[in-house]
């Protein structure tokens, strides 16, 4: 599926958490995760050709992070800093000059949005970015939180729904509805 987005220099493509642990075979695998890679690579290439900024976030937890179930959290151990599971998917074609944003790096706090305690919003404004185009994983967790935060930060926000997948696929339609209500332009 080729999604036509007319990128320009005031756009940022924000690829959320395309990491091994969220893809098939990973610790917190999202069904359909790996299959998103070719389509996301096409968006990266289109964004880059048009002079848009390419940003990739990654979930980047310390060992014994508060979100892990053995610490009373909700998730299995995943995306531990510098482990293979935390690495970007090997086929993700991230240019060398793409901006990498690590989130949820504190022992005692989780963060689902790529804007949460990262300074990303201010950085994008400094770069003159007005619109954020979002894809990646997981639709019902970090993609949702990131899209909502992008709106709150004042960016025009577009979600490329076919280039995202949910931990709970049954809840995906409800998530898309909530995002539309929050002012996110959802491309289906
Ligand atoms: C995520 C669960 C836990 C995500 C991160 O990136 O969607 N999901 N941590
Ligand atoms: Zn996490």
GROMACS .gro file of N, CA, C and O in nm, residues 84-186:
model
  412
   84UNK      N    1   1.938  -0.636   2.200
   84UNK     CA    2   1.888  -0.653   2.062
   84UNK      C    3   1.739  -0.620   2.050
   84UNK      O    4   1.695  -0.568   1.946
   85UNK      N    5   1.661  -0.649   2.153
   85UNK     CA    6   1.518  -0.620   2.147
   85UNK      C    7   1.488  -0.471   2.136
   85UNK      O    8   1.384  -0.431   2.085
   86UNK      N    9   1.577  -0.389   2.186
   86UNK     CA   10   1.555  -0.244   2.184
   86UNK      C   11   1.604  -0.181   2.053
   86UNK      O   12   1.574  -0.064   2.026
   87UNK      N   13   1.675  -0.258   1.973
   87UNK     CA   14   1.727  -0.203   1.846
   87UNK      C   15   1.613  -0.180   1.748
   87UNK      O   16   1.510  -0.248   1.753
   88UNK      N   17   1.632  -0.084   1.659
   88UNK     CA   18   1.535  -0.064   1.552
   88UNK      C   19   1.529  -0.190   1.465
   88UNK      O   20   1.629  -0.263   1.452
   89UNK      N   21   1.413  -0.217   1.405
   89UNK     CA   22   1.399  -0.329   1.314
   89UNK      C   23   1.512  -0.324   1.211
   89UNK      O   24   1.541  -0.217   1.156
   90UNK      N   25   1.576  -0.438   1.185
   90UNK     CA   26   1.696  -0.435   1.099
   90UNK      C   27   1.669  -0.384   0.957
   90UNK      O   28   1.761  -0.334   0.892
   91UNK      N   29   1.546  -0.395   0.909
   91UNK     CA   30   1.516  -0.349   0.773
   91UNK      C   31   1.463  -0.206   0.767
   91UNK      O   32   1.434  -0.156   0.659
   92UNK      N   33   1.451  -0.142   0.882
   92UNK     CA   34   1.404  -0.004   0.882
   92UNK      C   35   1.515   0.083   0.822
   92UNK      O   36   1.628   0.084   0.870
   93UNK      N   37   1.481   0.155   0.716
   93UNK     CA   38   1.582   0.232   0.641
   93UNK      C   39   1.589   0.375   0.695
   93UNK      O   40   1.545   0.470   0.632
   94UNK      N   41   1.647   0.385   0.813
   94UNK     CA   42   1.661   0.517   0.874
   94UNK      C   43   1.786   0.585   0.822
   94UNK      O   44   1.896   0.531   0.837
   95UNK      N   45   1.773   0.702   0.762
   95UNK     CA   46   1.893   0.773   0.717
   95UNK      C   47   1.983   0.807   0.837
   95UNK      O   48   1.935   0.820   0.949
   96UNK      N   49   2.112   0.820   0.810
   96UNK     CA   50   2.206   0.853   0.918
   96UNK      C   51   2.168   0.982   0.988
   96UNK      O   52   2.192   0.999   1.107
   97UNK      N   53   2.111   1.075   0.910
   97UNK     CA   54   2.080   1.205   0.971
   97UNK      C   55   1.938   1.211   1.029
   97UNK      O   56   1.893   1.318   1.070
   98UNK      N   57   1.868   1.099   1.034
   98UNK     CA   58   1.737   1.098   1.102
   98UNK      C   59   1.761   1.125   1.251
   98UNK      O   60   1.864   1.086   1.307
   99UNK      N   61   1.664   1.190   1.312
   99UNK     CA   62   1.677   1.225   1.453
   99UNK      C   63   1.621   1.113   1.538
   99UNK      O   64   1.506   1.070   1.519
  100UNK      N   65   1.703   1.060   1.628
  100UNK     CA   66   1.660   0.953   1.717
  100UNK      C   67   1.620   1.013   1.851
  100UNK      O   68   1.695   1.093   1.907
  101UNK      N   69   1.504   0.970   1.902
  101UNK     CA   70   1.455   1.020   2.030
  101UNK      C   71   1.431   0.901   2.121
  101UNK      O   72   1.351   0.813   2.089
  102UNK      N   73   1.499   0.898   2.235
  102UNK     CA   74   1.480   0.789   2.332
  102UNK      C   75   1.384   0.836   2.439
  102UNK      O   76   1.394   0.948   2.489
  103UNK      N   77   1.290   0.750   2.476
  103UNK     CA   78   1.191   0.788   2.576
  103UNK      C   79   1.176   0.680   2.682
  103UNK      O   80   1.216   0.566   2.660
  104UNK      N   81   1.118   0.718   2.794
  104UNK     CA   82   1.096   0.627   2.907
  104UNK      C   83   1.228   0.570   2.958
  104UNK      O   84   1.241   0.451   2.983
  105UNK      N   85   1.324   0.658   2.975
  105UNK     CA   86   1.459   0.619   3.015
  105UNK      C   87   1.480   0.623   3.167
  105UNK      O   88   1.584   0.578   3.215
  106UNK      N   89   1.385   0.677   3.241
  106UNK     CA   90   1.400   0.685   3.387
  106UNK      C   91   1.354   0.554   3.451
  106UNK      O   92   1.262   0.489   3.401
  107UNK      N   93   1.414   0.516   3.562
  107UNK     CA   94   1.374   0.393   3.632
  107UNK      C   95   1.230   0.399   3.679
  107UNK      O   96   1.159   0.299   3.679
  108UNK      N   97   1.188   0.517   3.721
  108UNK     CA   98   1.067   0.528   3.803
  108UNK      C   99   0.948   0.590   3.730
  108UNK      O  100   0.850   0.624   3.794
  109UNK      N  101   0.959   0.606   3.599
  109UNK     CA  102   0.845   0.666   3.528
  109UNK      C  103   0.834   0.602   3.391
  109UNK      O  104   0.935   0.577   3.325
  110UNK      N  105   0.710   0.576   3.347
  110UNK     CA  106   0.692   0.531   3.210
  110UNK      C  107   0.654   0.653   3.125
  110UNK      O  108   0.614   0.757   3.178
  111UNK      N  109   0.671   0.641   2.998
  111UNK     CA  110   0.637   0.750   2.906
  111UNK      C  111   0.596   0.685   2.775
  111UNK      O  112   0.674   0.612   2.716
  112UNK      N  113   0.474   0.710   2.732
  112UNK     CA  114   0.426   0.651   2.608
  112UNK      C  115   0.445   0.745   2.489
  112UNK      O  116   0.465   0.702   2.376
  113UNK      N  117   0.437   0.874   2.514
  113UNK     CA  118   0.447   0.971   2.405
  113UNK      C  119   0.593   1.007   2.378
  113UNK      O  120   0.672   1.025   2.471
  114UNK      N  121   0.626   1.020   2.251
  114UNK     CA  122   0.761   1.063   2.212
  114UNK      C  123   0.789   1.207   2.255
  114UNK      O  124   0.903   1.253   2.250
  115UNK      N  125   0.683   1.279   2.296
  115UNK     CA  126   0.701   1.417   2.342
  115UNK      C  127   0.720   1.426   2.493
  115UNK      O  128   0.750   1.533   2.544
  116UNK      N  129   0.700   1.312   2.563
  116UNK     CA  130   0.699   1.313   2.710
  116UNK      C  131   0.841   1.321   2.766
  116UNK      O  132   0.917   1.223   2.758
  117UNK      N  133   0.876   1.435   2.820
  117UNK     CA  134   1.005   1.456   2.886
  117UNK      C  135   1.125   1.439   2.792
  117UNK      O  136   1.236   1.408   2.836
  118UNK      N  137   1.102   1.459   2.663
  118UNK     CA  138   1.212   1.446   2.567
  118UNK      C  139   1.257   1.581   2.509
  118UNK      O  140   1.363   1.588   2.446
  119UNK      N  141   1.173   1.683   2.522
  119UNK     CA  142   1.204   1.811   2.460
  119UNK      C  143   1.175   1.815   2.311
  119UNK      O  144   1.207   1.913   2.243
  120UNK      N  145   1.113   1.709   2.259
  120UNK     CA  146   1.091   1.701   2.113
  120UNK      C  147   1.004   1.815   2.060
  120UNK      O  148   1.031   1.869   1.952
  121UNK      N  149   0.901   1.852   2.135
  121UNK     CA  150   0.811   1.957   2.086
  121UNK      C  151   0.886   2.089   2.060
  121UNK      O  152   0.872   2.150   1.954
  122UNK      N  153   0.964   2.128   2.158
  122UNK     CA  154   1.041   2.252   2.143
  122UNK      C  155   1.141   2.244   2.030
  122UNK      O  156   1.161   2.340   1.954
  123UNK      N  157   1.203   2.129   2.017
  123UNK     CA  158   1.301   2.109   1.909
  123UNK      C  159   1.234   2.124   1.772
  123UNK      O  160   1.285   2.194   1.683
  124UNK      N  161   1.118   2.060   1.756
  124UNK     CA  162   1.048   2.068   1.627
  124UNK      C  163   1.008   2.212   1.597
  124UNK      O  164   1.019   2.258   1.483
  125UNK      N  165   0.961   2.284   1.700
  125UNK     CA  166   0.925   2.425   1.677
  125UNK      C  167   1.047   2.506   1.635
  125UNK      O  168   1.040   2.588   1.544
  126UNK      N  169   1.159   2.482   1.701
  126UNK     CA  170   1.284   2.552   1.663
  126UNK      C  171   1.321   2.527   1.519
  126UNK      O  172   1.378   2.613   1.452
  127UNK      N  173   1.291   2.407   1.472
  127UNK     CA  174   1.323   2.372   1.334
  127UNK      C  175   1.217   2.420   1.236
  127UNK      O  176   1.226   2.392   1.116
  128UNK      N  177   1.115   2.488   1.286
  128UNK     CA  178   1.011   2.543   1.198
  128UNK      C  179   0.907   2.441   1.155
  128UNK      O  180   0.833   2.464   1.058
  129UNK      N  181   0.899   2.330   1.226
  129UNK     CA  182   0.803   2.226   1.190
  129UNK      C  183   0.662   2.268   1.232
  129UNK      O  184   0.641   2.317   1.343
  130UNK      N  185   0.566   2.249   1.142
  130UNK     CA  186   0.426   2.282   1.170
  130UNK      C  187   0.337   2.158   1.171
  130UNK      O  188   0.232   2.157   1.233
  131UNK      N  189   0.377   2.055   1.097
  131UNK     CA  190   0.293   1.934   1.088
  131UNK      C  191   0.376   1.810   1.120
  131UNK      O  192   0.493   1.800   1.078
  132UNK      N  193   0.314   1.720   1.194
  132UNK     CA  194   0.378   1.593   1.229
  132UNK      C  195   0.296   1.479   1.167
  132UNK      O  196   0.175   1.473   1.186
  133UNK      N  197   0.363   1.393   1.093
  133UNK     CA  198   0.299   1.277   1.029
  133UNK      C  199   0.350   1.153   1.101
  133UNK      O  200   0.472   1.130   1.109
  134UNK      N  201   0.257   1.075   1.157
  134UNK     CA  202   0.295   0.969   1.251
  134UNK      C  203   0.262   0.830   1.196
  134UNK      O  204   0.157   0.808   1.135
  135UNK      N  205   0.353   0.735   1.220
  135UNK     CA  206   0.328   0.593   1.191
  135UNK      C  207   0.409   0.512   1.292
  135UNK      O  208   0.485   0.568   1.370
  136UNK      N  209   0.390   0.380   1.293
  136UNK     CA  210   0.470   0.294   1.381
  136UNK      C  211   0.388   0.220   1.483
  136UNK      O  212   0.269   0.193   1.465
  137UNK      N  213   0.451   0.184   1.596
  137UNK     CA  214   0.393   0.095   1.697
  137UNK      C  215   0.395   0.158   1.836
  137UNK      O  216   0.481   0.242   1.864
  138UNK      N  217   0.307   0.116   1.922
  138UNK     CA  218   0.186   0.042   1.890
  138UNK      C  219   0.069   0.140   1.884
  138UNK      O  220   0.064   0.234   1.962
  139UNK      N  221  -0.024   0.115   1.793
  139UNK     CA  222  -0.133   0.210   1.770
  139UNK      C  223  -0.204   0.250   1.899
  139UNK      O  224  -0.232   0.368   1.923
  140UNK      N  225  -0.235   0.149   1.984
  140UNK     CA  226  -0.317   0.176   2.102
  140UNK      C  227  -0.235   0.216   2.224
  140UNK      O  228  -0.291   0.235   2.332
  141UNK      N  229  -0.104   0.228   2.209
  141UNK     CA  230  -0.022   0.267   2.324
  141UNK      C  231   0.060   0.391   2.286
  141UNK      O  232   0.014   0.504   2.301
  142UNK      N  233   0.178   0.371   2.231
  142UNK     CA  234   0.267   0.486   2.211
  142UNK      C  235   0.230   0.572   2.090
  142UNK      O  236   0.252   0.693   2.092
  143UNK      N  237   0.172   0.513   1.987
  143UNK     CA  238   0.130   0.594   1.871
  143UNK      C  239   0.015   0.686   1.914
  143UNK      O  240   0.014   0.806   1.883
  144UNK      N  241  -0.080   0.629   1.986
  144UNK     CA  242  -0.195   0.709   2.033
  144UNK      C  243  -0.146   0.824   2.121
  144UNK      O  244  -0.183   0.940   2.099
  145UNK      N  245  -0.064   0.792   2.219
  145UNK     CA  246  -0.015   0.896   2.312
  145UNK      C  247   0.066   1.002   2.238
  145UNK      O  248   0.056   1.122   2.268
  146UNK      N  249   0.144   0.958   2.140
  146UNK     CA  250   0.227   1.053   2.064
  146UNK      C  251   0.142   1.145   1.978
  146UNK      O  252   0.167   1.266   1.970
  147UNK      N  253   0.039   1.089   1.914
  147UNK     CA  254  -0.049   1.171   1.829
  147UNK      C  255  -0.127   1.272   1.914
  147UNK      O  256  -0.140   1.390   1.876
  148UNK      N  257  -0.176   1.229   2.028
  148UNK     CA  258  -0.248   1.322   2.117
  148UNK      C  259  -0.156   1.433   2.165
  148UNK      O  260  -0.194   1.551   2.170
  149UNK      N  261  -0.034   1.396   2.198
  149UNK     CA  262   0.061   1.496   2.246
  149UNK      C  263   0.099   1.593   2.135
  149UNK      O  264   0.116   1.713   2.160
  150UNK      N  265   0.112   1.543   2.013
  150UNK     CA  266   0.146   1.632   1.901
  150UNK      C  267   0.039   1.739   1.884
  150UNK      O  268   0.069   1.856   1.860
  151UNK      N  269  -0.088   1.700   1.897
  151UNK     CA  270  -0.198   1.797   1.890
  151UNK      C  271  -0.187   1.898   2.004
  151UNK      O  272  -0.198   2.019   1.983
  152UNK      N  273  -0.166   1.848   2.126
  152UNK     CA  274  -0.156   1.938   2.242
  152UNK      C  275  -0.040   2.035   2.225
  152UNK      O  276  -0.045   2.148   2.271
  153UNK      N  277   0.066   1.989   2.160
  153UNK     CA  278   0.183   2.075   2.137
  153UNK      C  279   0.156   2.176   2.026
  153UNK      O  280   0.240   2.260   1.996
  154UNK      N  281   0.041   2.164   1.960
  154UNK     CA  282   0.001   2.263   1.862
  154UNK      C  283   0.036   2.230   1.718
  154UNK      O  284   0.020   2.314   1.630
  155UNK      N  285   0.081   2.109   1.694
  155UNK     CA  286   0.113   2.071   1.556
  155UNK      C  287  -0.011   2.020   1.483
  155UNK      O  288  -0.095   1.952   1.542
  156UNK      N  289  -0.021   2.051   1.356
  156UNK     CA  290  -0.114   1.978   1.271
  156UNK      C  291  -0.066   1.834   1.273
  156UNK      O  292   0.054   1.808   1.261
  157UNK      N  293  -0.157   1.740   1.292
  157UNK     CA  294  -0.114   1.602   1.318
  157UNK      C  295  -0.190   1.506   1.227
  157UNK      O  296  -0.313   1.509   1.220
  158UNK      N  297  -0.115   1.424   1.156
  158UNK     CA  298  -0.174   1.324   1.069
  158UNK      C  299  -0.124   1.186   1.110
  158UNK      O  300  -0.004   1.167   1.132
  159UNK      N  301  -0.216   1.092   1.121
  159UNK     CA  302  -0.178   0.953   1.152
  159UNK      C  303  -0.199   0.868   1.027
  159UNK      O  304  -0.308   0.868   0.969
  160UNK      N  305  -0.097   0.794   0.990
  160UNK     CA  306  -0.107   0.702   0.877
  160UNK      C  307  -0.150   0.565   0.931
  160UNK      O  308  -0.067   0.480   0.966
  161UNK      N  309  -0.281   0.544   0.942
  161UNK     CA  310  -0.334   0.425   1.010
  161UNK      C  311  -0.288   0.292   0.949
  161UNK      O  312  -0.260   0.198   1.022
  162UNK      N  313  -0.279   0.280   0.814
  162UNK     CA  314  -0.233   0.152   0.760
  162UNK      C  315  -0.087   0.121   0.794
  162UNK      O  316  -0.043   0.007   0.776
  163UNK      N  317  -0.014   0.221   0.841
  163UNK     CA  318   0.126   0.199   0.878
  163UNK      C  319   0.142   0.197   1.029
  163UNK      O  320   0.242   0.242   1.085
  164UNK      N  321   0.039   0.144   1.097
  164UNK     CA  322   0.044   0.125   1.241
  164UNK      C  323  -0.031  -0.004   1.272
  164UNK      O  324  -0.109  -0.053   1.190
  165UNK      N  325  -0.008  -0.061   1.389
  165UNK     CA  326  -0.076  -0.183   1.432
  165UNK      C  327  -0.089  -0.179   1.583
  165UNK      O  328  -0.006  -0.119   1.653
  166UNK      N  329  -0.197  -0.242   1.632
  166UNK     CA  330  -0.231  -0.232   1.774
  166UNK      C  331  -0.195  -0.358   1.852
  166UNK      O  332  -0.200  -0.469   1.798
  167UNK      N  333  -0.162  -0.342   1.979
  167UNK     CA  334  -0.145  -0.456   2.069
  167UNK      C  335  -0.278  -0.533   2.075
  167UNK      O  336  -0.280  -0.655   2.069
  168UNK      N  337  -0.388  -0.459   2.084
  168UNK     CA  338  -0.522  -0.518   2.085
  168UNK      C  339  -0.595  -0.474   1.959
  168UNK      O  340  -0.658  -0.368   1.956
  169UNK      N  341  -0.588  -0.557   1.853
  169UNK     CA  342  -0.647  -0.514   1.725
  169UNK      C  343  -0.797  -0.487   1.734
  169UNK      O  344  -0.849  -0.402   1.662
  170UNK      N  345  -0.865  -0.554   1.827
  170UNK     CA  346  -1.009  -0.533   1.843
  170UNK      C  347  -1.044  -0.392   1.886
  170UNK      O  348  -1.156  -0.346   1.866
  171UNK      N  349  -0.947  -0.324   1.946
  171UNK     CA  350  -0.973  -0.188   1.994
  171UNK      C  351  -0.926  -0.079   1.899
  171UNK      O  352  -0.940   0.040   1.928
  172UNK      N  353  -0.875  -0.121   1.783
  172UNK     CA  354  -0.810  -0.023   1.693
  172UNK      C  355  -0.908   0.083   1.642
  172UNK      O  356  -0.875   0.203   1.640
  173UNK      N  357  -1.029   0.041   1.603
  173UNK     CA  358  -1.124   0.138   1.549
  173UNK      C  359  -1.161   0.244   1.652
  173UNK      O  360  -1.174   0.363   1.620
  174UNK      N  361  -1.177   0.200   1.776
  174UNK     CA  362  -1.210   0.295   1.882
  174UNK      C  363  -1.096   0.396   1.902
  174UNK      O  364  -1.119   0.515   1.922
  175UNK      N  365  -0.973   0.347   1.892
  175UNK     CA  366  -0.857   0.437   1.907
  175UNK      C  367  -0.858   0.541   1.796
  175UNK      O  368  -0.837   0.661   1.820
  176UNK      N  369  -0.885   0.496   1.673
  176UNK     CA  370  -0.885   0.592   1.561
  176UNK      C  371  -0.995   0.697   1.579
  176UNK      O  372  -0.973   0.815   1.551
  177UNK      N  373  -1.109   0.654   1.631
  177UNK     CA  374  -1.217   0.748   1.658
  177UNK      C  375  -1.178   0.851   1.763
  177UNK      O  376  -1.205   0.971   1.748
  178UNK      N  377  -1.114   0.804   1.868
  178UNK     CA  378  -1.070   0.896   1.974
  178UNK      C  379  -0.969   0.997   1.919
  178UNK      O  380  -0.971   1.115   1.955
  179UNK      N  381  -0.880   0.949   1.834
  179UNK     CA  382  -0.779   1.040   1.779
  179UNK      C  383  -0.844   1.144   1.690
  179UNK      O  384  -0.807   1.262   1.694
  180UNK      N  385  -0.942   1.101   1.610
  180UNK     CA  386  -1.013   1.200   1.526
  180UNK      C  387  -1.082   1.304   1.613
  180UNK      O  388  -1.077   1.424   1.582
  181UNK      N  389  -1.141   1.259   1.721
  181UNK     CA  390  -1.206   1.354   1.814
  181UNK      C  391  -1.106   1.451   1.874
  181UNK      O  392  -1.141   1.563   1.909
  182UNK      N  393  -0.982   1.407   1.887
  182UNK     CA  394  -0.877   1.493   1.944
  182UNK      C  395  -0.816   1.584   1.839
  182UNK      O  396  -0.721   1.657   1.868
  183UNK      N  397  -0.869   1.577   1.717
  183UNK     CA  398  -0.820   1.669   1.614
  183UNK      C  399  -0.709   1.614   1.527
  183UNK      O  400  -0.645   1.686   1.451
  184UNK      N  401  -0.685   1.484   1.539
  184UNK     CA  402  -0.583   1.419   1.456
  184UNK      C  403  -0.648   1.379   1.323
  184UNK      O  404  -0.757   1.321   1.322
  185UNK      N  405  -0.581   1.411   1.215
  185UNK     CA  406  -0.630   1.371   1.083
  185UNK      C  407  -0.587   1.226   1.060
  185UNK      O  408  -0.466   1.198   1.050
  186UNK      N  409  -0.682   1.134   1.056
  186UNK     CA  410  -0.651   0.991   1.040
  186UNK      C  411  -0.664   0.953   0.894
  186UNK      O  412  -0.772   0.966   0.836
   0.00000   0.00000   0.00000
